[in-house]
Amino acid sequence: MTGETRIWTPIDYEAEGKQSDCLRLPHSSDLSAYGWIPIPLVCIKNGSGPTALLVAGNHGDEYEGQIALSNLAREIDVDQVSGRLLILPALNFPAVTAGRRVSPLDQGNLNRLFPGDANGTPTEMIAHYVCKVLIPMADVVVDLHSGGRSLNYVASSLVRPGRASDEHTSLLRLLRLFGAPISFVSDGTGGGGLTTLAAAAQERGALALTTELGGGATLSRWGLSLAEAGLRRVLKDQGILRDVAVEPASPTRLMTVSGHSAFVYARDRGVFEPAANIGDEVVTGQIAGRIHFPDLPTREPETLFFESSGLVACRRVPSLTNRGDCLFKVMADMDGGSLHA
C-alpha cells in the first residue's frame, strides 16, 4: 500500500448526524477528462462509541448485501445509533452497475487487490482508500458476499483464523451472533488469501466477518433476511444499535475449509454434469461430476471425484466450464460441532 489516497468525499466522518453522499473516485476517460465515479456512502454518527464498517458490492453480481445495506441506511435514524455506522452498499460501483464480479474499467477483482495502491488502477484505488481511511476507523467490519454468477452457496458466514486465542474467540462469537446455518473458518485457501478485505481488516486490528448468502447472480430472499437479521444482532451486541429489536440467533454449524483438497476443479473444457448439490454430505472418493465433450462425441466423459469428506458448500452454476474452474467446495466439521446463541 503506497501513497496518499486520491479519493475524496464531502462527508465529514466526525460530524454528528446522518450524511448520505458518495466517495469520489477520480477517473479520466475520453468523454470525461476530469471526471469522478461515485461510490455511495452513508455515515451515521451519534456521540462516542464503536464504529462498524458495513460493505456490500465488493463483487458487483452479489445482491443480498446490496439490498440489506440500502434498507439499513434508510431505516436507521441517528437517535438509534451509539457510535458510528459507515455503510457502503456498492463498494466496487463500476462492477455493481455492470452486474459483474470484476470492474469493467480495469477488470479488477476488488477482493483480490487489498491493500491496494493510491496511484494504481481504479479498483486498486478503492482498496487503498478502504485500508487507509475506512478500516482504521472501524472496530468491526462486515463484508456481505454471495456466490455471484459462477457459484451457488449454502447460506453461511465466515471468519479468518484469529491470530491469538482472544481474537479467535471474539471472531467465533461474531459467527454465533450473525446466526447463519453454517459458519466456517478459512484462511482463504483457494480464494483470496491475504488479498481480501477481511484479511486487510484483520491486519489493521478490526474484527471482520464475511458472508455467503446465495449465488447464481440472483437474489435469495432467505439470504437477504439472514443478512438483515444478522447485521442487527451484531450491531446490537457491539453497542451501536442498543435499542433495536432483534430475533434470537439460531444455532450454527461450525466448519472449516481444509486446504486445496476441499475443492474440485475442472481439468478440461467441456460441459459440467454435477453429481451433488449444495448442502449434500459427501465422502472422499465419491463421484463429484463429469465433464462432457460435445465437440468430440465419441470421447468418454471425464469423471471427477471429491478429495475430502464433508458438506458441499458451493457448486458451480454455469454448465460450460474451462480447465481450472471451481466446481465444488467442501467444508468439514470443526471440533465442537456447533455454536449456540
One Martini backbone bead per residue (centre of mass of N, CA, C, O) as a GRO file, in nm:
protein
  341
    1MET     BB    1   0.091   0.039   0.028
    2THR     BB    2   0.071   0.353  -0.142
    3GLY     BB    3   0.027   0.653  -0.056
    4GLU     BB    4  -0.214   0.888  -0.104
    5THR     BB    5  -0.522   0.942  -0.137
    6ARG     BB    6  -0.754   1.035  -0.421
    7ILE     BB    7  -0.994   1.010  -0.259
    8TRP     BB    8  -1.314   1.177  -0.200
    9THR     BB    9  -1.531   1.363   0.045
   10PRO     BB   10  -1.796   1.551   0.202
   11ILE     BB   11  -1.781   1.368   0.429
   12ASP     BB   12  -1.796   1.383   0.787
   13TYR     BB   13  -1.690   1.150   1.018
   14GLU     BB   14  -1.724   1.355   1.285
   15ALA     BB   15  -2.009   1.414   1.235
   16GLU     BB   16  -2.313   1.465   1.334
   17GLY     BB   17  -2.531   1.236   1.203
   18LYS     BB   18  -2.683   1.208   0.871
   19GLN     BB   19  -2.502   1.100   0.582
   20SER     BB   20  -2.547   1.136   0.213
   21ASP     BB   21  -2.325   1.016  -0.042
   22CYS     BB   22  -1.986   1.011  -0.175
   23LEU     BB   23  -1.733   0.886  -0.331
   24ARG     BB   24  -1.443   1.006  -0.518
   25LEU     BB   25  -1.336   0.857  -0.819
   26PRO     BB   26  -1.088   0.916  -1.015
   27HIS     BB   27  -1.165   0.952  -1.381
   28SER     BB   28  -1.019   0.930  -1.702
   29SER     BB   29  -1.177   1.000  -2.013
   30ASP     BB   30  -1.283   1.074  -2.319
   31LEU     BB   31  -1.568   1.216  -2.185
   32SER     BB   32  -1.391   1.263  -1.889
   33ALA     BB   33  -1.117   1.416  -1.792
   34TYR     BB   34  -1.231   1.520  -1.472
   35GLY     BB   35  -1.356   1.276  -1.345
   36TRP     BB   36  -1.598   1.086  -1.143
   37ILE     BB   37  -1.682   0.813  -0.927
   38PRO     BB   38  -1.943   0.686  -0.754
   39ILE     BB   39  -1.957   0.593  -0.393
   40PRO     BB   40  -2.173   0.499  -0.185
   41LEU     BB   41  -2.246   0.687   0.131
   42VAL     BB   42  -2.309   0.624   0.484
   43CYS     BB   43  -2.321   0.838   0.779
   44ILE     BB   44  -2.368   0.746   1.129
   45LYS     BB   45  -2.366   0.977   1.411
   46ASN     BB   46  -2.364   0.922   1.789
   47GLY     BB   47  -2.135   0.993   1.951
   48SER     BB   48  -1.987   0.769   2.135
   49GLY     BB   49  -1.820   0.480   1.998
   50PRO     BB   50  -1.836   0.245   1.790
   51THR     BB   51  -1.731   0.112   1.465
   52ALA     BB   52  -1.904   0.028   1.161
   53LEU     BB   53  -1.820  -0.158   0.866
   54LEU     BB   54  -2.037  -0.172   0.578
   55VAL     BB   55  -2.034  -0.415   0.307
   56ALA     BB   56  -2.106  -0.406  -0.045
   57GLY     BB   57  -2.014  -0.470  -0.373
   58ASN     BB   58  -1.735  -0.598  -0.409
   59HIS     BB   59  -1.924  -0.763  -0.582
   60GLY     BB   60  -2.157  -0.691  -0.843
   61ASP     BB   61  -2.316  -1.004  -0.843
   62GLU     BB   62  -2.413  -0.935  -0.532
   63TYR     BB   63  -2.735  -0.865  -0.367
   64GLU     BB   64  -2.814  -0.893  -0.068
   65GLY     BB   65  -2.625  -0.672   0.054
   66GLN     BB   66  -2.722  -0.427  -0.107
   67ILE     BB   67  -3.010  -0.430   0.014
   68ALA     BB   68  -2.956  -0.444   0.317
   69LEU     BB   69  -2.796  -0.169   0.330
   70SER     BB   70  -3.010   0.012   0.208
   71ASN     BB   71  -3.222  -0.040   0.422
   72LEU     BB   72  -3.054   0.048   0.668
   73ALA     BB   73  -3.000   0.344   0.574
   74ARG     BB   74  -3.309   0.421   0.588
   75GLU     BB   75  -3.404   0.307   0.884
   76ILE     BB   76  -3.179   0.449   1.038
   77ASP     BB   77  -3.148   0.652   1.305
   78VAL     BB   78  -2.960   0.850   1.497
   79ASP     BB   79  -3.100   0.775   1.784
   80GLN     BB   80  -3.008   0.457   1.746
   81VAL     BB   81  -2.712   0.554   1.776
   82SER     BB   82  -2.386   0.437   1.917
   83GLY     BB   83  -2.171   0.602   1.724
   84ARG     BB   84  -2.082   0.430   1.409
   85LEU     BB   85  -2.188   0.425   1.062
   86LEU     BB   86  -2.055   0.256   0.770
   87ILE     BB   87  -2.215   0.264   0.444
   88LEU     BB   88  -2.146   0.030   0.157
   89PRO     BB   89  -2.344  -0.109  -0.102
   90ALA     BB   90  -2.118  -0.015  -0.359
   91LEU     BB   91  -1.801  -0.034  -0.369
   92ASN     BB   92  -1.786  -0.154  -0.672
   93PHE     BB   93  -1.954   0.034  -0.876
   94PRO     BB   94  -1.880  -0.059  -1.165
   95ALA     BB   95  -1.964  -0.358  -1.110
   96VAL     BB   96  -2.254  -0.306  -1.020
   97THR     BB   97  -2.359  -0.166  -1.286
   98ALA     BB   98  -2.267  -0.435  -1.457
   99GLY     BB   99  -2.304  -0.713  -1.304
  100ARG     BB  100  -2.006  -0.779  -1.189
  101ARG     BB  101  -1.730  -0.898  -1.037
  102VAL     BB  102  -1.577  -0.705  -1.218
  103SER     BB  103  -1.434  -0.437  -1.352
  104PRO     BB  104  -1.477  -0.260  -1.654
  105LEU     BB  105  -1.221  -0.070  -1.632
  106ASP     BB  106  -0.983  -0.317  -1.517
  107GLN     BB  107  -1.063  -0.610  -1.417
  108GLY     BB  108  -1.111  -0.575  -1.112
  109ASN     BB  109  -1.072  -0.762  -0.811
  110LEU     BB  110  -1.120  -0.634  -0.514
  111ASN     BB  111  -1.089  -0.918  -0.337
  112ARG     BB  112  -0.762  -0.916  -0.475
  113LEU     BB  113  -0.634  -0.593  -0.388
  114PHE     BB  114  -0.538  -0.604  -0.112
  115PRO     BB  115  -0.430  -0.280  -0.014
  116GLY     BB  116  -0.343  -0.138  -0.263
  117ASP     BB  117  -0.336   0.182  -0.469
  118ALA     BB  118  -0.330   0.521  -0.508
  119ASN     BB  119  -0.184   0.490  -0.824
  120GLY     BB  120  -0.371   0.299  -0.956
  121THR     BB  121  -0.623   0.153  -1.027
  122PRO     BB  122  -0.942   0.192  -0.950
  123THR     BB  123  -0.953  -0.064  -0.768
  124GLU     BB  124  -0.695  -0.002  -0.605
  125MET     BB  125  -0.801   0.269  -0.489
  126ILE     BB  126  -1.028   0.153  -0.323
  127ALA     BB  127  -0.862  -0.034  -0.144
  128HIS     BB  128  -0.685   0.190  -0.024
  129TYR     BB  129  -0.908   0.356   0.114
  130VAL     BB  130  -1.008   0.139   0.302
  131CYS     BB  131  -0.728   0.103   0.448
  132LYS     BB  132  -0.654   0.415   0.511
  133VAL     BB  133  -0.955   0.517   0.623
  134LEU     BB  134  -1.180   0.307   0.720
  135ILE     BB  135  -1.056   0.080   0.897
  136PRO     BB  136  -0.921   0.266   1.122
  137MET     BB  137  -1.226   0.332   1.237
  138ALA     BB  138  -1.276   0.025   1.292
  139ASP     BB  139  -1.400  -0.249   1.491
  140VAL     BB  140  -1.605  -0.354   1.267
  141VAL     BB  141  -1.639  -0.587   0.984
  142VAL     BB  142  -1.878  -0.619   0.708
  143ASP     BB  143  -1.882  -0.858   0.431
  144LEU     BB  144  -2.114  -0.896   0.173
  145HIS     BB  145  -2.175  -1.212   0.024
  146SER     BB  146  -2.182  -1.418  -0.271
  147GLY     BB  147  -2.153  -1.625  -0.560
  148GLY     BB  148  -2.262  -1.523  -0.806
  149ARG     BB  149  -2.251  -1.641  -1.122
  150SER     BB  150  -2.068  -1.920  -1.059
  151LEU     BB  151  -2.218  -1.955  -0.765
  152ASN     BB  152  -2.354  -2.166  -0.515
  153TYR     BB  153  -2.460  -2.114  -0.172
  154VAL     BB  154  -2.459  -2.162   0.136
  155ALA     BB  155  -2.572  -2.024   0.409
  156SER     BB  156  -2.307  -1.806   0.532
  157SER     BB  157  -2.029  -1.764   0.755
  158LEU     BB  158  -1.700  -1.594   0.795
  159VAL     BB  159  -1.361  -1.645   0.911
  160ARG     BB  160  -1.064  -1.590   1.020
  161PRO     BB  161  -0.810  -1.678   1.184
  162GLY     BB  162  -0.691  -1.614   1.472
  163ARG     BB  163  -0.385  -1.484   1.602
  164ALA     BB  164  -0.533  -1.523   1.874
  165SER     BB  165  -0.735  -1.646   2.114
  166ASP     BB  166  -0.908  -1.389   2.162
  167GLU     BB  167  -0.971  -1.332   1.865
  168HIS     BB  168  -1.101  -1.605   1.800
  169THR     BB  169  -1.330  -1.583   2.003
  170SER     BB  170  -1.456  -1.324   1.882
  171LEU     BB  171  -1.516  -1.446   1.601
  172LEU     BB  172  -1.702  -1.676   1.693
  173ARG     BB  173  -1.910  -1.482   1.813
  174LEU     BB  174  -1.994  -1.352   1.547
  175LEU     BB  175  -2.107  -1.607   1.423
  176ARG     BB  176  -2.325  -1.654   1.637
  177LEU     BB  177  -2.473  -1.383   1.599
  178PHE     BB  178  -2.548  -1.400   1.302
  179GLY     BB  179  -2.681  -1.700   1.239
  180ALA     BB  180  -2.596  -1.904   1.047
  181PRO     BB  181  -2.617  -2.230   0.962
  182ILE     BB  182  -2.324  -2.169   0.853
  183SER     BB  183  -1.986  -2.184   0.983
  184PHE     BB  184  -1.654  -2.059   0.887
  185VAL     BB  185  -1.303  -2.133   0.869
  186SER     BB  186  -1.069  -1.924   0.672
  187ASP     BB  187  -0.758  -1.842   0.487
  188GLY     BB  188  -0.823  -1.852   0.155
  189THR     BB  189  -0.803  -2.109   0.027
  190GLY     BB  190  -0.877  -2.075  -0.319
  191GLY     BB  191  -0.869  -1.762  -0.293
  192GLY     BB  192  -0.755  -1.456  -0.150
  193GLY     BB  193  -0.630  -1.464   0.118
  194LEU     BB  194  -0.446  -1.160   0.177
  195THR     BB  195  -0.645  -0.984  -0.047
  196THR     BB  196  -0.870  -0.916   0.143
  197LEU     BB  197  -1.071  -0.736   0.342
  198ALA     BB  198  -1.049  -0.918   0.592
  199ALA     BB  199  -0.739  -0.922   0.602
  200ALA     BB  200  -0.704  -0.614   0.625
  201ALA     BB  201  -0.863  -0.580   0.888
  202GLN     BB  202  -0.696  -0.770   1.066
  203GLU     BB  203  -0.422  -0.624   1.026
  204ARG     BB  204  -0.578  -0.349   1.164
  205GLY     BB  205  -0.764  -0.470   1.425
  206ALA     BB  206  -1.026  -0.584   1.310
  207LEU     BB  207  -1.327  -0.725   1.305
  208ALA     BB  208  -1.414  -0.993   1.067
  209LEU     BB  209  -1.703  -1.044   0.850
  210THR     BB  210  -1.832  -1.292   0.629
  211THR     BB  211  -2.039  -1.380   0.345
  212GLU     BB  212  -2.280  -1.633   0.215
  213LEU     BB  213  -2.620  -1.581   0.052
  214GLY     BB  214  -2.577  -1.733  -0.237
  215GLY     BB  215  -2.648  -1.700  -0.597
  216GLY     BB  216  -2.648  -1.678  -0.952
  217ALA     BB  217  -2.722  -1.370  -0.988
  218THR     BB  218  -2.934  -1.371  -0.755
  219LEU     BB  219  -3.208  -1.356  -0.524
  220SER     BB  220  -3.218  -1.429  -0.180
  221ARG     BB  221  -3.453  -1.400   0.053
  222TRP     BB  222  -3.317  -1.553   0.282
  223GLY     BB  223  -3.043  -1.406   0.267
  224LEU     BB  224  -3.156  -1.127   0.326
  225SER     BB  225  -3.278  -1.188   0.604
  226LEU     BB  226  -3.013  -1.274   0.732
  227ALA     BB  227  -2.858  -1.012   0.696
  228GLU     BB  228  -3.049  -0.829   0.859
  229ALA     BB  229  -3.050  -0.990   1.127
  230GLY     BB  230  -2.742  -1.021   1.171
  231LEU     BB  231  -2.663  -0.725   1.178
  232ARG     BB  232  -2.834  -0.644   1.426
  233ARG     BB  233  -2.696  -0.832   1.626
  234VAL     BB  234  -2.411  -0.718   1.599
  235LEU     BB  235  -2.478  -0.415   1.659
  236LYS     BB  236  -2.596  -0.462   1.938
  237ASP     BB  237  -2.350  -0.598   2.068
  238GLN     BB  238  -2.160  -0.339   2.006
  239GLY     BB  239  -2.356  -0.078   2.085
  240ILE     BB  240  -2.486   0.076   1.827
  241LEU     BB  241  -2.777  -0.085   1.858
  242ARG     BB  242  -2.937  -0.092   2.147
  243ASP     BB  243  -3.280  -0.075   2.077
  244VAL     BB  244  -3.298  -0.295   1.883
  245ALA     BB  245  -3.475  -0.540   1.742
  246VAL     BB  246  -3.419  -0.896   1.787
  247GLU     BB  247  -3.347  -1.205   1.681
  248PRO     BB  248  -3.264  -1.495   1.761
  249ALA     BB  249  -3.011  -1.703   1.725
  250SER     BB  250  -2.926  -1.966   1.560
  251PRO     BB  251  -2.778  -2.234   1.528
  252THR     BB  252  -2.435  -2.317   1.431
  253ARG     BB  253  -2.228  -2.470   1.204
  254LEU     BB  254  -1.896  -2.565   1.256
  255MET     BB  255  -1.640  -2.496   1.012
  256THR     BB  256  -1.399  -2.600   0.751
  257VAL     BB  257  -1.121  -2.538   0.531
  258SER     BB  258  -0.895  -2.797   0.387
  259GLY     BB  259  -0.762  -2.684   0.153
  260HIS     BB  260  -0.733  -2.799  -0.176
  261SER     BB  261  -0.904  -3.070  -0.124
  262ALA     BB  262  -1.187  -2.907  -0.101
  263PHE     BB  263  -1.159  -2.901  -0.415
  264VAL     BB  264  -1.318  -2.891  -0.739
  265TYR     BB  265  -1.177  -2.923  -1.066
  266ALA     BB  266  -1.139  -2.856  -1.381
  267ARG     BB  267  -0.943  -3.032  -1.651
  268ASP     BB  268  -1.150  -2.936  -1.877
  269ARG     BB  269  -1.323  -2.859  -2.151
  270GLY     BB  270  -1.688  -2.833  -2.096
  271VAL     BB  271  -1.963  -3.016  -1.963
  272PHE     BB  272  -2.126  -2.994  -1.658
  273GLU     BB  273  -2.204  -3.280  -1.444
  274PRO     BB  274  -2.354  -3.303  -1.159
  275ALA     BB  275  -2.353  -3.521  -0.839
  276ALA     BB  276  -2.417  -3.262  -0.659
  277ASN     BB  277  -2.529  -3.062  -0.388
  278ILE     BB  278  -2.595  -2.829  -0.193
  279GLY     BB  279  -2.570  -2.979   0.138
  280ASP     BB  280  -2.425  -3.222   0.089
  281GLU     BB  281  -2.299  -3.533   0.187
  282VAL     BB  282  -1.957  -3.632   0.155
  283VAL     BB  283  -1.695  -3.848   0.025
  284THR     BB  284  -1.413  -3.979  -0.031
  285GLY     BB  285  -1.441  -4.077  -0.379
  286GLN     BB  286  -1.678  -3.943  -0.469
  287ILE     BB  287  -1.878  -3.846  -0.708
  288ALA     BB  288  -1.901  -3.516  -0.853
  289GLY     BB  289  -1.861  -3.556  -1.177
  290ARG     BB  290  -1.884  -3.447  -1.523
  291ILE     BB  291  -1.711  -3.414  -1.838
  292HIS     BB  292  -1.821  -3.305  -2.145
  293PHE     BB  293  -1.778  -3.359  -2.527
  294PRO     BB  294  -1.952  -3.248  -2.794
  295ASP     BB  295  -1.705  -3.217  -3.003
  296LEU     BB  296  -1.644  -3.535  -2.888
  297PRO     BB  297  -1.869  -3.783  -2.886
  298THR     BB  298  -1.659  -4.041  -2.839
  299ARG     BB  299  -1.577  -3.924  -2.581
  300GLU     BB  300  -1.523  -3.977  -2.270
  301PRO     BB  301  -1.606  -3.884  -1.985
  302GLU     BB  302  -1.497  -3.700  -1.709
  303THR     BB  303  -1.426  -3.808  -1.390
  304LEU     BB  304  -1.502  -3.674  -1.070
  305PHE     BB  305  -1.363  -3.632  -0.733
  306PHE     BB  306  -1.366  -3.632  -0.406
  307GLU     BB  307  -1.098  -3.543  -0.163
  308SER     BB  308  -1.324  -3.485   0.058
  309SER     BB  309  -1.507  -3.464   0.345
  310GLY     BB  310  -1.855  -3.336   0.367
  311LEU     BB  311  -1.987  -3.026   0.287
  312VAL     BB  312  -2.153  -2.872   0.035
  313ALA     BB  313  -2.107  -2.527  -0.018
  314CYS     BB  314  -2.046  -2.526  -0.337
  315ARG     BB  315  -2.160  -2.458  -0.685
  316ARG     BB  316  -2.161  -2.456  -1.000
  317VAL     BB  317  -2.356  -2.301  -1.249
  318PRO     BB  318  -2.223  -2.322  -1.504
  319SER     BB  319  -2.176  -2.570  -1.743
  320LEU     BB  320  -1.959  -2.427  -1.873
  321THR     BB  321  -1.611  -2.519  -1.887
  322ASN     BB  322  -1.285  -2.472  -1.761
  323ARG     BB  323  -0.982  -2.501  -1.691
  324GLY     BB  324  -0.991  -2.435  -1.331
  325ASP     BB  325  -1.268  -2.455  -1.247
  326CYS     BB  326  -1.489  -2.428  -0.994
  327LEU     BB  327  -1.726  -2.676  -0.869
  328PHE     BB  328  -1.632  -2.730  -0.562
  329LYS     BB  329  -1.695  -2.707  -0.201
  330VAL     BB  330  -1.563  -2.838   0.109
  331MET     BB  331  -1.677  -2.895   0.443
  332ALA     BB  332  -1.566  -2.935   0.780
  333ASP     BB  333  -1.585  -3.024   1.088
  334MET     BB  334  -1.541  -2.896   1.390
  335ASP     BB  335  -1.455  -2.880   1.691
  336GLY     BB  336  -1.782  -2.867   1.858
  337GLY     BB  337  -1.985  -2.827   1.583
  338SER     BB  338  -2.141  -2.587   1.759
  339LEU     BB  339  -2.319  -2.273   1.790
  340HIS     BB  340  -2.470  -2.082   2.051
  341ALA     BB  341  -2.673  -1.820   2.170
   0.00000   0.00000   0.00000
